[in-house]
PDB file of C-alpha atoms in Angstrom:
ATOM      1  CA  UNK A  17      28.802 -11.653  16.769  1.00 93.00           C
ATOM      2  CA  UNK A  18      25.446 -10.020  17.650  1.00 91.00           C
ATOM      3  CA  UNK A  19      26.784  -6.953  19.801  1.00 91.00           C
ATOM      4  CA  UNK A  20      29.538  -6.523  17.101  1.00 90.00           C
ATOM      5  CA  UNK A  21      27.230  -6.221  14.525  1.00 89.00           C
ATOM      6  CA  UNK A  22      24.644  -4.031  16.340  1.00 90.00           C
ATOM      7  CA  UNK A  23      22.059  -6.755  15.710  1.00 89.00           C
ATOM      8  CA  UNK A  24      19.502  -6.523  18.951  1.00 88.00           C
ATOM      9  CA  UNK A  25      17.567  -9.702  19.718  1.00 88.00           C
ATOM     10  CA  UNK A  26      14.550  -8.066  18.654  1.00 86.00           C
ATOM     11  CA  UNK A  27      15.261  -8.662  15.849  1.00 88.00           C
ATOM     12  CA  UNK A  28      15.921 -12.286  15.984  1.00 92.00           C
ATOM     13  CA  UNK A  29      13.552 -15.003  15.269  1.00 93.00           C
ATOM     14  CA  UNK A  30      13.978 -18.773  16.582  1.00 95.00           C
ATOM     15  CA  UNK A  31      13.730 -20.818  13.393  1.00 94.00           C
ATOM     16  CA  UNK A  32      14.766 -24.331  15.032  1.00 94.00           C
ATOM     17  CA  UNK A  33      13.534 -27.056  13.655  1.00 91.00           C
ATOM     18  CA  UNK A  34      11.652 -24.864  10.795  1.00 92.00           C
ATOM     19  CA  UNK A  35      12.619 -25.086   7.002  1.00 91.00           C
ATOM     20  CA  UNK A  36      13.861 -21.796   5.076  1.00 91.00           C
ATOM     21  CA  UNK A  37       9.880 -21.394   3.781  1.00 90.00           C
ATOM     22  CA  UNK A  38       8.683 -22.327   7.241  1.00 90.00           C
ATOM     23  CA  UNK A  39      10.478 -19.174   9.087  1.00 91.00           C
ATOM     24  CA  UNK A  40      10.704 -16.690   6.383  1.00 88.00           C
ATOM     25  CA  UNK A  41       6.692 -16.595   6.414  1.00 86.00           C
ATOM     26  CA  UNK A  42       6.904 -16.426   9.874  1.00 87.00           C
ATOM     27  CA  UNK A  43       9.560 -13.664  10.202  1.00 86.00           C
ATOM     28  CA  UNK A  44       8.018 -11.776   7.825  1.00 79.00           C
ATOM     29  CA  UNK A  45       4.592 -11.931   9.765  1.00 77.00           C
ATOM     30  CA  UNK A  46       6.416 -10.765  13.213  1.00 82.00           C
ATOM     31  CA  UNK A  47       8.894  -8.023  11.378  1.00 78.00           C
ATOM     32  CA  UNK A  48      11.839 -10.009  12.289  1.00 87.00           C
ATOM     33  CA  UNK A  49      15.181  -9.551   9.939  1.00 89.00           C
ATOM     34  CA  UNK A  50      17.794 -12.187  11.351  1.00 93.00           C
ATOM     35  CA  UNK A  51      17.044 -16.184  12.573  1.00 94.00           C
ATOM     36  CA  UNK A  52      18.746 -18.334  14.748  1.00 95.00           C
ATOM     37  CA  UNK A  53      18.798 -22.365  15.655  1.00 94.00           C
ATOM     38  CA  UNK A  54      18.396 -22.824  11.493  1.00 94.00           C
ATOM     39  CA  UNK A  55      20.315 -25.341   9.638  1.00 93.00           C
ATOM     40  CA  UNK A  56      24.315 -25.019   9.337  1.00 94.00           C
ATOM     41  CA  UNK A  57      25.619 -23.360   6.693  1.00 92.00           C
ATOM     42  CA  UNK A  58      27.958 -25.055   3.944  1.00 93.00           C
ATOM     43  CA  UNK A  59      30.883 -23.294   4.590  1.00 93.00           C
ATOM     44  CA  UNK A  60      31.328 -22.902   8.411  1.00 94.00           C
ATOM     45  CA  UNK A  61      28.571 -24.378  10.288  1.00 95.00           C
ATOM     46  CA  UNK A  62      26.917 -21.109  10.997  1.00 95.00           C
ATOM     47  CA  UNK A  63      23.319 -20.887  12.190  1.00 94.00           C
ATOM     48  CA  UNK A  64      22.323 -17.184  12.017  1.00 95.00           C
ATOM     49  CA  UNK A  65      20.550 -16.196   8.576  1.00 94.00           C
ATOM     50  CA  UNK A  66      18.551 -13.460   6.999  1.00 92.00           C
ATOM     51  CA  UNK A  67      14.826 -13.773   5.785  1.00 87.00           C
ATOM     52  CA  UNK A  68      15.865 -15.362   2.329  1.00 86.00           C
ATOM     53  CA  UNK A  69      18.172 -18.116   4.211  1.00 90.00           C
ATOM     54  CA  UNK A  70      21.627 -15.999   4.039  1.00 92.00           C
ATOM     55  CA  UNK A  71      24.425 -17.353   6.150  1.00 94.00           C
ATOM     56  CA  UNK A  72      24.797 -13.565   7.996  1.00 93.00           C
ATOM     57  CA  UNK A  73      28.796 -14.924   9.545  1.00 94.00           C
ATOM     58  CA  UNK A  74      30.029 -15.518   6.098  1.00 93.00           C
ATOM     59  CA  UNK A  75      28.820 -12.131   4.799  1.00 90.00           C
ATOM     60  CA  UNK A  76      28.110  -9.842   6.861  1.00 89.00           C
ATOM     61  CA  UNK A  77      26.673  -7.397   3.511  1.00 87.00           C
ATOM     62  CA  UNK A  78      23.556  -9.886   4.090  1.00 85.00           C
ATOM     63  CA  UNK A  79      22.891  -8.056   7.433  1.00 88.00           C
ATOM     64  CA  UNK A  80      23.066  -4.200   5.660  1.00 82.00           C
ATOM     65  CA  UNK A  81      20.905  -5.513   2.766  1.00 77.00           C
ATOM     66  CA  UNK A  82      18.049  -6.487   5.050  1.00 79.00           C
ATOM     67  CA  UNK A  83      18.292  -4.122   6.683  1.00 79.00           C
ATOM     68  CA  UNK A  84      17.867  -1.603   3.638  1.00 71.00           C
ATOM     69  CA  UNK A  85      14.125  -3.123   3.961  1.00 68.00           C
ATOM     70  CA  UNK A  86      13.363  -0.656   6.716  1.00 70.00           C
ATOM     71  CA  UNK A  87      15.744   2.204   5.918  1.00 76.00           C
ATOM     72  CA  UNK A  88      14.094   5.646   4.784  1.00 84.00           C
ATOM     73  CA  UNK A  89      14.533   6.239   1.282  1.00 88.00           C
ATOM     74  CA  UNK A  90      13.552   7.563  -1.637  1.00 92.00           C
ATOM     75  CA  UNK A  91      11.770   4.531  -3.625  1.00 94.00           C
ATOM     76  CA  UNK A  92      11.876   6.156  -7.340  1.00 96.00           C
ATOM     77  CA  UNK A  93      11.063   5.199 -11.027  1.00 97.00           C
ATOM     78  CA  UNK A  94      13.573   5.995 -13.583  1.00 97.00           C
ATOM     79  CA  UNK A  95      13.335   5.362 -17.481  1.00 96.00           C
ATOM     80  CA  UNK A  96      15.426   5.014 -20.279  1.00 97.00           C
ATOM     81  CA  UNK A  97      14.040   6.229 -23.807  1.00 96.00           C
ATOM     82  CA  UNK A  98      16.569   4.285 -26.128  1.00 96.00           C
ATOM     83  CA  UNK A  99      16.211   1.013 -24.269  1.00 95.00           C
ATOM     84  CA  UNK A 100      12.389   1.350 -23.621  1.00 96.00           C
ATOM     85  CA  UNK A 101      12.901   0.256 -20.187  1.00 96.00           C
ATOM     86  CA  UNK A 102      11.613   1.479 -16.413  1.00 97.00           C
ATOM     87  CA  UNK A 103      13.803   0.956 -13.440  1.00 97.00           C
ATOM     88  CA  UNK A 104      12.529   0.861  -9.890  1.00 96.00           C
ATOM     89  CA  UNK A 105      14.816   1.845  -7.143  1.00 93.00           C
ATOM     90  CA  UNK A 106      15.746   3.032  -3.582  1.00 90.00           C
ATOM     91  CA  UNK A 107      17.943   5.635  -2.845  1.00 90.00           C
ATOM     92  CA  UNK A 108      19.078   7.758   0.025  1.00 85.00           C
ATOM     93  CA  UNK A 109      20.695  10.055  -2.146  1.00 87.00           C
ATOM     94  CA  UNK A 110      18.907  10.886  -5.432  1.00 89.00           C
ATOM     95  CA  UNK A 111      21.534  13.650  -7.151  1.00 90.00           C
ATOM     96  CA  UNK A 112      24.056  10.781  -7.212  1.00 90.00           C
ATOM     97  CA  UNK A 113      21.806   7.773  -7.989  1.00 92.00           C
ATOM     98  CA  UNK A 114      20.737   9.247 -11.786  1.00 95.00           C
ATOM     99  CA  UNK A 115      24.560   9.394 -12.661  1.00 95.00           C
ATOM    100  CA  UNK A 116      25.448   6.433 -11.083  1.00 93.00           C
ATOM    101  CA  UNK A 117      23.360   4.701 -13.221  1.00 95.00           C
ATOM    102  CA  UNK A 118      24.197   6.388 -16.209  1.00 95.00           C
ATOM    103  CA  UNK A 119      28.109   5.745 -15.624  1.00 94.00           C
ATOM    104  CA  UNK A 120      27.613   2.139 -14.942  1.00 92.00           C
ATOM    105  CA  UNK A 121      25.711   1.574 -17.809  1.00 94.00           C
ATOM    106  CA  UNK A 122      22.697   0.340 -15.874  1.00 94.00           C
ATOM    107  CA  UNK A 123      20.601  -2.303 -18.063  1.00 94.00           C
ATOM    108  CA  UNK A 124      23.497  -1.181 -20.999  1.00 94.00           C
ATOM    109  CA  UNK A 125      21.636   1.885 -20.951  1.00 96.00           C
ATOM    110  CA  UNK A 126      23.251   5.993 -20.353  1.00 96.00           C
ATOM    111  CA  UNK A 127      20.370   8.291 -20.842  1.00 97.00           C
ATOM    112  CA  UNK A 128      18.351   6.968 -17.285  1.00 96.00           C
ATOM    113  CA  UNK A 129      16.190  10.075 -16.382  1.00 96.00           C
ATOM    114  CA  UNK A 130      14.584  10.225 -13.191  1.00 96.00           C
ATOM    115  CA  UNK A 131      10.841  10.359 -13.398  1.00 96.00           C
ATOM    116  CA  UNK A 132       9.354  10.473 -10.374  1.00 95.00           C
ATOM    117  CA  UNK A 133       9.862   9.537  -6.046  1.00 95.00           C
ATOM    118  CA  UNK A 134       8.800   9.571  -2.835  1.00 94.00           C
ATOM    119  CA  UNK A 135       9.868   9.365   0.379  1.00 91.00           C
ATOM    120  CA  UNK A 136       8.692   6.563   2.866  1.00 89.00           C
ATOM    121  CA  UNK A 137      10.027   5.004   6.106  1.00 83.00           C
ATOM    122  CA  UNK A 138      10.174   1.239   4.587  1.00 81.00           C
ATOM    123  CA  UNK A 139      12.064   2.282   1.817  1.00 85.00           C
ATOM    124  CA  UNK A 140      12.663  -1.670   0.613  1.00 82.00           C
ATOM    125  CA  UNK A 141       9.406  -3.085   1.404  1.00 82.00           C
ATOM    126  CA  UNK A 142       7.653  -0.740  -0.841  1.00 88.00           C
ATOM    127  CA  UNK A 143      10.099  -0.923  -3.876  1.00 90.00           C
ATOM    128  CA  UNK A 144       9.818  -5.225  -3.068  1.00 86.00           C
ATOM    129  CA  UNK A 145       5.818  -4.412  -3.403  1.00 90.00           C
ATOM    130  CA  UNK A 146       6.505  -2.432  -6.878  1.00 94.00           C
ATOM    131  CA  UNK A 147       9.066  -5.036  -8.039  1.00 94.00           C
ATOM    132  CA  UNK A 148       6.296  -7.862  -7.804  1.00 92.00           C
ATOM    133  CA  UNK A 149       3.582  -6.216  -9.160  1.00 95.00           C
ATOM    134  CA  UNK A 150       5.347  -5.170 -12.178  1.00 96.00           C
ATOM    135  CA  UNK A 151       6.782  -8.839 -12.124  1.00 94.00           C
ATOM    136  CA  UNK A 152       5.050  -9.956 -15.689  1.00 95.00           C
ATOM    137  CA  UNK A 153       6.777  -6.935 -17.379  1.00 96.00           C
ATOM    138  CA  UNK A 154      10.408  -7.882 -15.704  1.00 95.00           C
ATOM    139  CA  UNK A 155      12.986  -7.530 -18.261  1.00 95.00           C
ATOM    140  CA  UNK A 156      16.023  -9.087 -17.043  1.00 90.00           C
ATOM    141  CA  UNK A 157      19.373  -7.554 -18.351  1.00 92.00           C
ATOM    142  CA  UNK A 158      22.872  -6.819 -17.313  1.00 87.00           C
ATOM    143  CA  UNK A 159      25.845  -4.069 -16.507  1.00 86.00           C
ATOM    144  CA  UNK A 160      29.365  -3.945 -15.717  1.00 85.00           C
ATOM    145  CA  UNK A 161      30.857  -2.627 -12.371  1.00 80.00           C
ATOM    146  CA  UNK A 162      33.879  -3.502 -11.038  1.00 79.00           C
ATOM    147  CA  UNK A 163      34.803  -5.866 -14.198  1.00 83.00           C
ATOM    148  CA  UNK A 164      32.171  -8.614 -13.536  1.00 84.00           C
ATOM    149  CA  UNK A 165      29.110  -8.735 -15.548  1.00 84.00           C
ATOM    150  CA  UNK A 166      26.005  -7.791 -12.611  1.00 84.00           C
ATOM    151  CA  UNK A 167      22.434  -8.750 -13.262  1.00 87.00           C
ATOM    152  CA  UNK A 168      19.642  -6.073 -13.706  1.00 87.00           C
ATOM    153  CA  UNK A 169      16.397  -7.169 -11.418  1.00 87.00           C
ATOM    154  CA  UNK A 170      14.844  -3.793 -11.170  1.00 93.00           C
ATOM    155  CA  UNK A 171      14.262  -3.334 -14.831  1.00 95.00           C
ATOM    156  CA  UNK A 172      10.832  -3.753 -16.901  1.00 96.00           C
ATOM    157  CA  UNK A 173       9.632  -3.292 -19.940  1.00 96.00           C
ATOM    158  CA  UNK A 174       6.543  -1.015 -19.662  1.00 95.00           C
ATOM    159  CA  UNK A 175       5.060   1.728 -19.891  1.00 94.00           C
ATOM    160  CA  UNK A 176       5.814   4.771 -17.191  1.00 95.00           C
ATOM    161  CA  UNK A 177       1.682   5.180 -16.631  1.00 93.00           C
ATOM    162  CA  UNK A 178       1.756   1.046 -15.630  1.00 95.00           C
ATOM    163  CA  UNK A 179       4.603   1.978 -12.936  1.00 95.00           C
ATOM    164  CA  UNK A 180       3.656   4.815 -11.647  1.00 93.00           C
ATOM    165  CA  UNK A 181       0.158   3.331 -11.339  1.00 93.00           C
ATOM    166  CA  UNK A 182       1.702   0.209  -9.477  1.00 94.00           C
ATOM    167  CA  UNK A 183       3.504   3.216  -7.068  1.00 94.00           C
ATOM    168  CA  UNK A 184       0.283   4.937  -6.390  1.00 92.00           C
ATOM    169  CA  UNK A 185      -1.866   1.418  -5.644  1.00 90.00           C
ATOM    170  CA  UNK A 186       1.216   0.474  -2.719  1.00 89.00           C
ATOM    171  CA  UNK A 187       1.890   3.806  -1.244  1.00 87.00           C
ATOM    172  CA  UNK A 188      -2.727   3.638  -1.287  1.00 78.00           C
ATOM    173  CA  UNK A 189      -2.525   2.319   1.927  1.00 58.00           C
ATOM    174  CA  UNK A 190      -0.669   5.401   3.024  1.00 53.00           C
ATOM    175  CA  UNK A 191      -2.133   8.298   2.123  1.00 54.00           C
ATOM    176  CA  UNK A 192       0.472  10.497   3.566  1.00 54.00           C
ATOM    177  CA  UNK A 193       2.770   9.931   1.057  1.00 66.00           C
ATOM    178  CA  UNK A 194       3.080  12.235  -1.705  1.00 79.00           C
ATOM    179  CA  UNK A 195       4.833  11.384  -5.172  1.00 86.00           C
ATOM    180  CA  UNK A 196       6.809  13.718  -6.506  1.00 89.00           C
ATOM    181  CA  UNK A 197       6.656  14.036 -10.356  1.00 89.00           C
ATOM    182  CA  UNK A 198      10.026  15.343 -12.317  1.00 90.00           C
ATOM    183  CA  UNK A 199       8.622  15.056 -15.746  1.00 87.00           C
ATOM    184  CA  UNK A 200       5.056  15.962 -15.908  1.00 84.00           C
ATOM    185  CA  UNK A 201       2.718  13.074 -15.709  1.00 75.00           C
ATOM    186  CA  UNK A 202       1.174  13.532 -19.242  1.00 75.00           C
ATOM    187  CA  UNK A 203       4.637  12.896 -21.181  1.00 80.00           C
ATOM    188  CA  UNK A 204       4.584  10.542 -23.054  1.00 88.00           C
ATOM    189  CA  UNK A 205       8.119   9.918 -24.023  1.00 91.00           C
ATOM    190  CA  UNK A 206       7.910   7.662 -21.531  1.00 92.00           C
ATOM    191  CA  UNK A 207       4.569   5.486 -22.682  1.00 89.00           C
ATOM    192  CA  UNK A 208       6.675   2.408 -23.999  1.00 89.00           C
ATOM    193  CA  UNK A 209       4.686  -0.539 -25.713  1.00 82.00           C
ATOM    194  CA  UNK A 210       4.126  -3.433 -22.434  1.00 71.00           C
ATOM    195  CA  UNK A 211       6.356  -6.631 -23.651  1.00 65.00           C
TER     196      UNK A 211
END
């Protein structure tokens, strides 16, 4: 299952006889992405899982989404004036992201205008750093795709200063890392009250 999935053992952690809290600290400490030797899984008795406790046999999409942790990527804020709201987001592809959004009805919203992005190696680790340190504005909503109603976690309801100022304090450690503005940084059509 490894070789077919192009998972090297570098990037497998032994998690026997550890609980899901147990190895996930411990994989995240040594930069490992997939465990083995962890408790069987409901549906098949599998015993390879991601860092959140993912059966990785049963869905293999588990594999590609931690993976996206360490992709490069554009990590990017977006906003949306008639819903007051500020997405945070990866992309590899930015022209088709803003659309995508719009046409999907992202957090029931279609006028999502990019605001600003940069570039980084760990694409998912720094949007995961944004996410929680906008966590008290979180604004939890929903869109459609494919006929089944999807949740929004990447939404928040604050201003675009508060984001952007969360992007500047994680990419801090990194000072190679430019942002790139597309609406200039004094606008404040974007300054929405902090729910």
């Amino acid at each position: 299952f490894l070789k077919d999935q192009g998972i090297d053992l570098d990037e497998m952690f032994d998690a026997s006889g550890l609980r899901l809290a147990e190895y996930r600290s411990e994989m995240l400490s040594t930069d490992k992405l997939f465990a083995y030797g962890t408790t069987p899984c409901i549906h098949y008795g599998h015993t390879l899982r991601n860092r959140s406790g993912k059966c990785i046999q049963c869905n293999t999409l588990n594999i590609s989404f931690a993976r996206q942790h360490r992709r490069k990527a554009h990590v990017y804020l977006a906003g949306s004036r008639k819903k007051k709201l500020i997405k945070v987001g990866t992309s590899a592809d930015l022209n088709d992201r803003i659309p995508l959004l719009n046409h999907y009805r992202y957090g029931r919203a279609r006028d999502w205008q990019l605001l600003c992005h940069v570039h980084v190696d760990n694409a998912g680790v720094v949007e995961r750093k944004i996410l929680n340190g906008l966590g008290p504005f979180l604004h939890p909503t929903h869109y459609e795709k494919d006929g089944r109603l999807q949740e929004c976690k990447e939404c928040f309801k604050c201003s675009y200063a508060i984001a952007r100022w969360e992007m500047l304090l994680i990419l801090d450690d990194d000072r190679q890392h430019s942002i790139i503005e597309e609406i200039d940084v004094d606008d404040r059509r974007y300054d929405f009250p902090n729910w």
